[in-house]
């Protein structure tokens, strides 16, 4: 059984650019959630996708968007990058949208300069 | 969601039990208590959860007080690999499952 994987591991972007982060869910999981973790803080919920549709969203602006594909892999897109977007981005998959047993990937470290 | 309060840091000697407290005095009847941990440079890892009764699995035990206003996560024989930030989360099951992380407790296990 393959765990949750994320790519890339690290990324450096310039303010104003756009970025796409990728996540491959654990086998059999149809729900994926994305979190942003600033240095020294706990992860903050961005949004959740269930069966390819957005199923819930945290307090993040529309320039944070996502996609979930039929194989339940997922993307997080961030437009017009700001310096404060520098963080660790985590995706987590779960068996269904009600499950709080979420399995996290190792994260993508994004640095915006 | 009920707010949780955890000590910012704790120390534990290797091989001893680590008891991590969490206060959730405003918890409501249908809210579960979840524990996650995050080892440095890794994503959070689910440990255990409970509603009313004490729970045990291969990783830890969860003790919830009778009034449910506090809980304790117990790692029976802490190892160096248990050094991590431990998060206590209280959530009701809704239409979507968001985890609201606080700052957690940094547990340092020493030889």
PDB file of C-alpha atoms in Angstrom:
ATOM      1  CA  UNK A   1       0.000   0.000   0.000  1.00  0.00           C
ATOM      2  CA  UNK A   2       1.449   3.338  -1.099  1.00  0.00           C
ATOM      3  CA  UNK A   3       1.186   6.284   1.272  1.00  0.00           C
ATOM      4  CA  UNK A   4       0.450   9.891   0.421  1.00  0.00           C
ATOM      5  CA  UNK A   5       3.103  11.461  -1.762  1.00  0.00           C
ATOM      6  CA  UNK A   6       3.668  15.096  -2.704  1.00  0.00           C
ATOM      7  CA  UNK A   7       5.737  16.853  -5.313  1.00  0.00           C
ATOM      8  CA  UNK A   8       7.900  18.772  -5.499  1.00  0.00           C
ATOM      9  CA  UNK A   9       9.642  18.590  -2.140  1.00  0.00           C
ATOM     10  CA  UNK A  10      10.892  22.149  -2.272  1.00  0.00           C
ATOM     11  CA  UNK A  11      10.080  25.086  -4.516  1.00  0.00           C
ATOM     12  CA  UNK A  12      11.247  28.676  -4.790  1.00  0.00           C
ATOM     13  CA  UNK A  13       9.052  31.217  -6.568  1.00  0.00           C
ATOM     14  CA  UNK A  14       9.002  34.969  -7.035  1.00  0.00           C
ATOM     15  CA  UNK A  15       6.241  37.220  -5.770  1.00  0.00           C
ATOM     16  CA  UNK A  16       3.440  37.489  -8.334  1.00  0.00           C
ATOM     17  CA  UNK A  17       4.121  34.112  -9.937  1.00  0.00           C
ATOM     18  CA  UNK A  18       1.810  31.110  -9.953  1.00  0.00           C
ATOM     19  CA  UNK A  19       2.542  27.662  -8.502  1.00  0.00           C
ATOM     20  CA  UNK A  20       1.035  24.178  -8.740  1.00  0.00           C
ATOM     21  CA  UNK A  21       1.617  21.575  -6.061  1.00  0.00           C
ATOM     22  CA  UNK A  22       0.701  17.930  -6.501  1.00  0.00           C
ATOM     23  CA  UNK A  23      -0.532  15.195  -4.234  1.00  0.00           C
ATOM     24  CA  UNK A  24      -1.133  11.497  -4.748  1.00  0.00           C
ATOM     25  CA  UNK A  25      -3.660  10.057  -2.300  1.00  0.00           C
ATOM     26  CA  UNK A  26      -3.409   6.790  -0.449  1.00  0.00           C
ATOM     27  CA  UNK A  27      -4.999   3.903  -2.317  1.00  0.00           C
ATOM     28  CA  UNK A  28      -8.750   3.644  -1.709  1.00  0.00           C
ATOM     29  CA  UNK A  29      -9.128   7.188  -0.375  1.00  0.00           C
ATOM     30  CA  UNK A  30     -11.619   9.458  -2.178  1.00  0.00           C
ATOM     31  CA  UNK A  31     -11.115  12.616  -0.128  1.00  0.00           C
ATOM     32  CA  UNK A  32      -8.166  14.968  -0.034  1.00  0.00           C
ATOM     33  CA  UNK A  33      -7.575  18.005   2.172  1.00  0.00           C
ATOM     34  CA  UNK A  34      -4.927  20.669   1.826  1.00  0.00           C
ATOM     35  CA  UNK A  35      -3.301  22.559   4.686  1.00  0.00           C
ATOM     36  CA  UNK A  36      -0.842  25.432   4.955  1.00  0.00           C
ATOM     37  CA  UNK A  37       1.685  25.382   7.784  1.00  0.00           C
ATOM     38  CA  UNK A  38       3.654  28.537   8.515  1.00  0.00           C
ATOM     39  CA  UNK A  39       6.852  28.240  10.508  1.00  0.00           C
ATOM     40  CA  UNK A  40       6.172  27.535  14.169  1.00  0.00           C
ATOM     41  CA  UNK A  41       2.412  27.195  13.683  1.00  0.00           C
ATOM     42  CA  UNK A  42       0.007  24.306  13.356  1.00  0.00           C
ATOM     43  CA  UNK A  43      -1.394  23.449   9.926  1.00  0.00           C
ATOM     44  CA  UNK A  44      -4.311  25.595   8.720  1.00  0.00           C
ATOM     45  CA  UNK A  45      -7.094  24.097   6.606  1.00  0.00           C
ATOM     46  CA  UNK A  46      -7.291  25.424   3.042  1.00  0.00           C
ATOM     47  CA  UNK A  47      -9.945  23.222   1.407  1.00  0.00           C
ATOM     48  CA  UNK A  48     -11.156  19.685   0.926  1.00  0.00           C
ATOM     49  CA  UNK A  49     -12.106  17.778  -2.218  1.00  0.00           C
ATOM     50  CA  UNK A  50     -14.441  14.826  -2.277  1.00  0.00           C
ATOM     51  CA  UNK A  51     -15.036  12.887  -5.495  1.00  0.00           C
ATOM     52  CA  UNK A  52     -13.596  15.711  -7.610  1.00  0.00           C
ATOM     53  CA  UNK A  53     -15.677  18.511  -6.071  1.00  0.00           C
ATOM     54  CA  UNK A  54     -14.772  21.082  -3.429  1.00  0.00           C
ATOM     55  CA  UNK A  55     -16.417  19.938  -0.222  1.00  0.00           C
ATOM     56  CA  UNK A  56     -15.357  22.648   2.213  1.00  0.00           C
ATOM     57  CA  UNK A  57     -13.072  25.641   2.394  1.00  0.00           C
ATOM     58  CA  UNK A  58     -11.149  27.466   5.085  1.00  0.00           C
ATOM     59  CA  UNK A  59     -10.370  31.157   5.342  1.00  0.00           C
ATOM     60  CA  UNK A  60      -8.186  31.430   2.244  1.00  0.00           C
ATOM     61  CA  UNK A  61      -8.673  33.808  -0.717  1.00  0.00           C
ATOM     62  CA  UNK A  62      -9.859  32.606  -4.139  1.00  0.00           C
ATOM     63  CA  UNK A  63      -6.334  32.732  -5.533  1.00  0.00           C
ATOM     64  CA  UNK A  64      -5.929  29.406  -3.720  1.00  0.00           C
ATOM     65  CA  UNK A  65      -7.682  26.833  -5.882  1.00  0.00           C
ATOM     66  CA  UNK A  66      -7.620  23.119  -6.317  1.00  0.00           C
ATOM     67  CA  UNK A  67      -8.467  20.141  -8.439  1.00  0.00           C
ATOM     68  CA  UNK A  68      -9.079  16.506  -7.750  1.00  0.00           C
ATOM     69  CA  UNK A  69      -8.798  13.993 -10.562  1.00  0.00           C
ATOM     70  CA  UNK A  70     -10.724  10.758 -11.218  1.00  0.00           C
ATOM     71  CA  UNK A  71      -7.848   8.748  -9.739  1.00  0.00           C
ATOM     72  CA  UNK A  72      -8.188  10.974  -6.626  1.00  0.00           C
ATOM     73  CA  UNK A  73      -4.834  12.634  -7.061  1.00  0.00           C
ATOM     74  CA  UNK A  74      -4.991  16.356  -6.441  1.00  0.00           C
ATOM     75  CA  UNK A  75      -3.450  19.738  -7.208  1.00  0.00           C
ATOM     76  CA  UNK A  76      -3.216  22.956  -5.237  1.00  0.00           C
ATOM     77  CA  UNK A  77      -2.797  26.095  -7.328  1.00  0.00           C
ATOM     78  CA  UNK A  78      -1.825  29.452  -5.934  1.00  0.00           C
ATOM     79  CA  UNK A  79      -1.943  32.550  -8.145  1.00  0.00           C
ATOM     80  CA  UNK A  80      -0.306  35.927  -7.599  1.00  0.00           C
ATOM     81  CA  UNK A  81       2.061  34.626  -4.951  1.00  0.00           C
ATOM     82  CA  UNK A  82       2.742  36.803  -1.935  1.00  0.00           C
ATOM     83  CA  UNK A  83       5.636  36.649   0.492  1.00  0.00           C
ATOM     84  CA  UNK A  84       3.271  35.394   3.225  1.00  0.00           C
ATOM     85  CA  UNK A  85       2.484  32.337   1.112  1.00  0.00           C
ATOM     86  CA  UNK A  86       5.885  30.949   2.074  1.00  0.00           C
ATOM     87  CA  UNK A  87       5.013  27.842   4.078  1.00  0.00           C
ATOM     88  CA  UNK A  88       4.868  24.071   4.150  1.00  0.00           C
ATOM     89  CA  UNK A  89       1.883  22.827   2.149  1.00  0.00           C
ATOM     90  CA  UNK A  90       0.463  19.518   3.283  1.00  0.00           C
ATOM     91  CA  UNK A  91      -2.078  17.306   1.663  1.00  0.00           C
ATOM     92  CA  UNK A  92      -3.959  14.610   3.523  1.00  0.00           C
ATOM     93  CA  UNK A  93      -6.156  11.846   2.190  1.00  0.00           C
ATOM     94  CA  UNK A  94      -8.942  10.020   3.972  1.00  0.00           C
ATOM     95  CA  UNK A  95     -11.388   7.213   3.264  1.00  0.00           C
ATOM     96  CA  UNK A  96     -14.302   9.606   2.994  1.00  0.00           C
ATOM     97  CA  UNK A  97     -15.288  13.211   3.656  1.00  0.00           C
ATOM     98  CA  UNK A  98     -16.443  12.499   7.221  1.00  0.00           C
ATOM     99  CA  UNK A  99     -13.269  10.804   8.383  1.00  0.00           C
ATOM    100  CA  UNK A 100     -10.952  12.659  10.748  1.00  0.00           C
ATOM    101  CA  UNK A 101      -8.356   9.939  10.350  1.00  0.00           C
ATOM    102  CA  UNK A 102      -6.373  11.729   7.735  1.00  0.00           C
ATOM    103  CA  UNK A 103      -3.105  10.496   6.285  1.00  0.00           C
ATOM    104  CA  UNK A 104      -0.651  13.270   5.538  1.00  0.00           C
ATOM    105  CA  UNK A 105       2.056  13.521   2.953  1.00  0.00           C
ATOM    106  CA  UNK A 106       5.507  14.920   3.768  1.00  0.00           C
ATOM    107  CA  UNK A 107       4.610  18.325   2.381  1.00  0.00           C
ATOM    108  CA  UNK A 108       6.003  20.787  -0.145  1.00  0.00           C
ATOM    109  CA  UNK A 109       8.131  23.625   1.205  1.00  0.00           C
ATOM    110  CA  UNK A 110       7.316  26.765  -0.794  1.00  0.00           C
ATOM    111  CA  UNK A 111       9.516  29.831  -0.522  1.00  0.00           C
ATOM    112  CA  UNK A 112       8.361  33.085  -2.123  1.00  0.00           C
ATOM    113  CA  UNK A 113      11.014  35.741  -2.624  1.00  0.00           C
TER     114      UNK A 113
ATOM    115  CA  UNK B   1     -15.724  23.769  17.928  1.00  0.00           C
ATOM    116  CA  UNK B   2     -14.410  23.512  21.446  1.00  0.00           C
ATOM    117  CA  UNK B   3     -11.114  25.247  22.119  1.00  0.00           C
ATOM    118  CA  UNK B   4      -8.231  23.181  23.455  1.00  0.00           C
ATOM    119  CA  UNK B   5      -5.395  24.146  25.788  1.00  0.00           C
ATOM    120  CA  UNK B   6      -2.109  22.258  25.880  1.00  0.00           C
ATOM    121  CA  UNK B   7       1.204  22.981  27.597  1.00  0.00           C
ATOM    122  CA  UNK B   8       3.723  24.316  25.084  1.00  0.00           C
ATOM    123  CA  UNK B   9       6.408  21.787  25.983  1.00  0.00           C
ATOM    124  CA  UNK B  10       7.113  18.699  28.068  1.00  0.00           C
ATOM    125  CA  UNK B  11      10.107  16.482  28.753  1.00  0.00           C
ATOM    126  CA  UNK B  12      10.197  12.735  29.227  1.00  0.00           C
ATOM    127  CA  UNK B  13      12.953  10.217  29.863  1.00  0.00           C
ATOM    128  CA  UNK B  14      13.310   7.395  27.372  1.00  0.00           C
ATOM    129  CA  UNK B  15      11.468   4.278  28.516  1.00  0.00           C
ATOM    130  CA  UNK B  16       9.161   6.165  30.835  1.00  0.00           C
ATOM    131  CA  UNK B  17       5.506   6.930  30.217  1.00  0.00           C
ATOM    132  CA  UNK B  18       4.715  10.262  28.619  1.00  0.00           C
ATOM    133  CA  UNK B  19       1.429  11.782  29.754  1.00  0.00           C
ATOM    134  CA  UNK B  20       0.278  14.685  27.617  1.00  0.00           C
ATOM    135  CA  UNK B  21      -2.679  16.685  28.967  1.00  0.00           C
ATOM    136  CA  UNK B  22      -5.318  18.601  27.043  1.00  0.00           C
ATOM    137  CA  UNK B  23      -8.068  20.811  28.414  1.00  0.00           C
ATOM    138  CA  UNK B  24     -11.286  21.175  26.435  1.00  0.00           C
ATOM    139  CA  UNK B  25     -13.695  22.551  29.004  1.00  0.00           C
ATOM    140  CA  UNK B  26     -16.236  23.794  26.413  1.00  0.00           C
ATOM    141  CA  UNK B  27     -16.563  20.446  24.653  1.00  0.00           C
ATOM    142  CA  UNK B  28     -20.085  19.491  23.656  1.00  0.00           C
ATOM    143  CA  UNK B  29     -21.697  16.088  23.758  1.00  0.00           C
ATOM    144  CA  UNK B  30     -21.139  15.174  20.122  1.00  0.00           C
ATOM    145  CA  UNK B  31     -17.537  16.327  19.822  1.00  0.00           C
ATOM    146  CA  UNK B  32     -14.728  13.822  19.525  1.00  0.00           C
ATOM    147  CA  UNK B  33     -11.190  14.238  20.829  1.00  0.00           C
ATOM    148  CA  UNK B  34      -8.453  13.521  18.295  1.00  0.00           C
ATOM    149  CA  UNK B  35      -4.698  13.355  18.776  1.00  0.00           C
ATOM    150  CA  UNK B  36      -2.137  13.834  16.064  1.00  0.00           C
ATOM    151  CA  UNK B  37       1.603  14.266  16.220  1.00  0.00           C
ATOM    152  CA  UNK B  38       4.123  15.842  13.887  1.00  0.00           C
ATOM    153  CA  UNK B  39       7.693  14.680  13.876  1.00  0.00           C
ATOM    154  CA  UNK B  40      10.143  17.276  12.605  1.00  0.00           C
ATOM    155  CA  UNK B  41      10.079  17.674   8.807  1.00  0.00           C
ATOM    156  CA  UNK B  42       7.163  15.269   8.389  1.00  0.00           C
ATOM    157  CA  UNK B  43       3.416  15.615   7.952  1.00  0.00           C
ATOM    158  CA  UNK B  44       1.123  15.091  10.948  1.00  0.00           C
ATOM    159  CA  UNK B  45       0.331  11.512  11.914  1.00  0.00           C
ATOM    160  CA  UNK B  46      -2.988  10.316  13.343  1.00  0.00           C
ATOM    161  CA  UNK B  47      -2.595   8.678  16.752  1.00  0.00           C
ATOM    162  CA  UNK B  48      -5.963   8.001  18.347  1.00  0.00           C
ATOM    163  CA  UNK B  49      -9.424   9.431  18.964  1.00  0.00           C
ATOM    164  CA  UNK B  50     -12.314   8.987  21.384  1.00  0.00           C
ATOM    165  CA  UNK B  51     -15.714  10.273  22.429  1.00  0.00           C
ATOM    166  CA  UNK B  52     -16.396   9.170  25.991  1.00  0.00           C
ATOM    167  CA  UNK B  53     -14.629   5.927  26.746  1.00  0.00           C
ATOM    168  CA  UNK B  54     -10.928   5.398  27.172  1.00  0.00           C
ATOM    169  CA  UNK B  55      -9.257   4.102  24.053  1.00  0.00           C
ATOM    170  CA  UNK B  56      -6.076   2.177  23.391  1.00  0.00           C
ATOM    171  CA  UNK B  57      -4.256   1.196  20.242  1.00  0.00           C
ATOM    172  CA  UNK B  58      -0.757   0.073  19.333  1.00  0.00           C
ATOM    173  CA  UNK B  59       0.589   3.603  19.609  1.00  0.00           C
ATOM    174  CA  UNK B  60      -1.040   5.105  22.678  1.00  0.00           C
ATOM    175  CA  UNK B  61      -3.871   5.281  25.180  1.00  0.00           C
ATOM    176  CA  UNK B  62      -6.409   8.068  25.472  1.00  0.00           C
ATOM    177  CA  UNK B  63      -7.971   8.794  28.834  1.00  0.00           C
ATOM    178  CA  UNK B  64     -11.002  11.117  28.806  1.00  0.00           C
ATOM    179  CA  UNK B  65     -12.351  12.383  32.123  1.00  0.00           C
ATOM    180  CA  UNK B  66     -15.928  11.553  33.046  1.00  0.00           C
ATOM    181  CA  UNK B  67     -17.066  15.161  32.493  1.00  0.00           C
ATOM    182  CA  UNK B  68     -15.121  15.155  29.187  1.00  0.00           C
ATOM    183  CA  UNK B  69     -13.536  18.495  29.978  1.00  0.00           C
ATOM    184  CA  UNK B  70     -10.016  17.157  29.705  1.00  0.00           C
ATOM    185  CA  UNK B  71      -8.065  14.242  28.321  1.00  0.00           C
ATOM    186  CA  UNK B  72      -4.611  12.698  28.538  1.00  0.00           C
ATOM    187  CA  UNK B  73      -2.645  10.985  25.827  1.00  0.00           C
ATOM    188  CA  UNK B  74      -0.350   8.329  27.229  1.00  0.00           C
ATOM    189  CA  UNK B  75       2.675   6.933  25.440  1.00  0.00           C
ATOM    190  CA  UNK B  76       3.458   3.979  27.733  1.00  0.00           C
ATOM    191  CA  UNK B  77       7.174   3.587  26.948  1.00  0.00           C
ATOM    192  CA  UNK B  78       8.468   6.692  25.218  1.00  0.00           C
ATOM    193  CA  UNK B  79      11.340   6.349  22.778  1.00  0.00           C
ATOM    194  CA  UNK B  80      13.538   8.985  21.151  1.00  0.00           C
ATOM    195  CA  UNK B  81      11.430   8.625  18.011  1.00  0.00           C
ATOM    196  CA  UNK B  82       8.409   9.899  19.935  1.00  0.00           C
ATOM    197  CA  UNK B  83       9.968  13.371  20.076  1.00  0.00           C
ATOM    198  CA  UNK B  84       7.395  15.469  18.214  1.00  0.00           C
ATOM    199  CA  UNK B  85       4.708  18.127  18.490  1.00  0.00           C
ATOM    200  CA  UNK B  86       1.488  16.584  19.770  1.00  0.00           C
ATOM    201  CA  UNK B  87      -1.827  18.158  18.812  1.00  0.00           C
ATOM    202  CA  UNK B  88      -5.122  17.684  20.641  1.00  0.00           C
ATOM    203  CA  UNK B  89      -8.116  18.476  18.403  1.00  0.00           C
ATOM    204  CA  UNK B  90     -11.798  18.535  19.271  1.00  0.00           C
ATOM    205  CA  UNK B  91     -14.264  18.194  16.415  1.00  0.00           C
ATOM    206  CA  UNK B  92     -17.841  17.319  15.708  1.00  0.00           C
ATOM    207  CA  UNK B  93     -18.474  15.195  12.654  1.00  0.00           C
ATOM    208  CA  UNK B  94     -19.974  17.508  10.013  1.00  0.00           C
ATOM    209  CA  UNK B  95     -20.330  17.545   6.275  1.00  0.00           C
ATOM    210  CA  UNK B  96     -16.596  17.796   5.866  1.00  0.00           C
ATOM    211  CA  UNK B  97     -13.743  16.836   8.099  1.00  0.00           C
ATOM    212  CA  UNK B  98     -11.429  19.751   8.785  1.00  0.00           C
ATOM    213  CA  UNK B  99      -8.734  19.454  11.406  1.00  0.00           C
ATOM    214  CA  UNK B 100      -8.130  22.646  13.367  1.00  0.00           C
ATOM    215  CA  UNK B 101      -4.609  22.521  14.745  1.00  0.00           C
ATOM    216  CA  UNK B 102      -3.417  24.718  17.595  1.00  0.00           C
ATOM    217  CA  UNK B 103       0.226  25.031  18.578  1.00  0.00           C
ATOM    218  CA  UNK B 104       0.323  21.674  20.353  1.00  0.00           C
ATOM    219  CA  UNK B 105       2.808  20.344  22.905  1.00  0.00           C
ATOM    220  CA  UNK B 106       6.439  19.829  21.976  1.00  0.00           C
ATOM    221  CA  UNK B 107       7.445  16.556  23.647  1.00  0.00           C
ATOM    222  CA  UNK B 108      11.176  16.015  23.993  1.00  0.00           C
ATOM    223  CA  UNK B 109      12.217  12.476  24.886  1.00  0.00           C
ATOM    224  CA  UNK B 110      15.751  12.303  26.235  1.00  0.00           C
ATOM    225  CA  UNK B 111      18.097   9.330  26.756  1.00  0.00           C
TER     226      UNK B 111
END
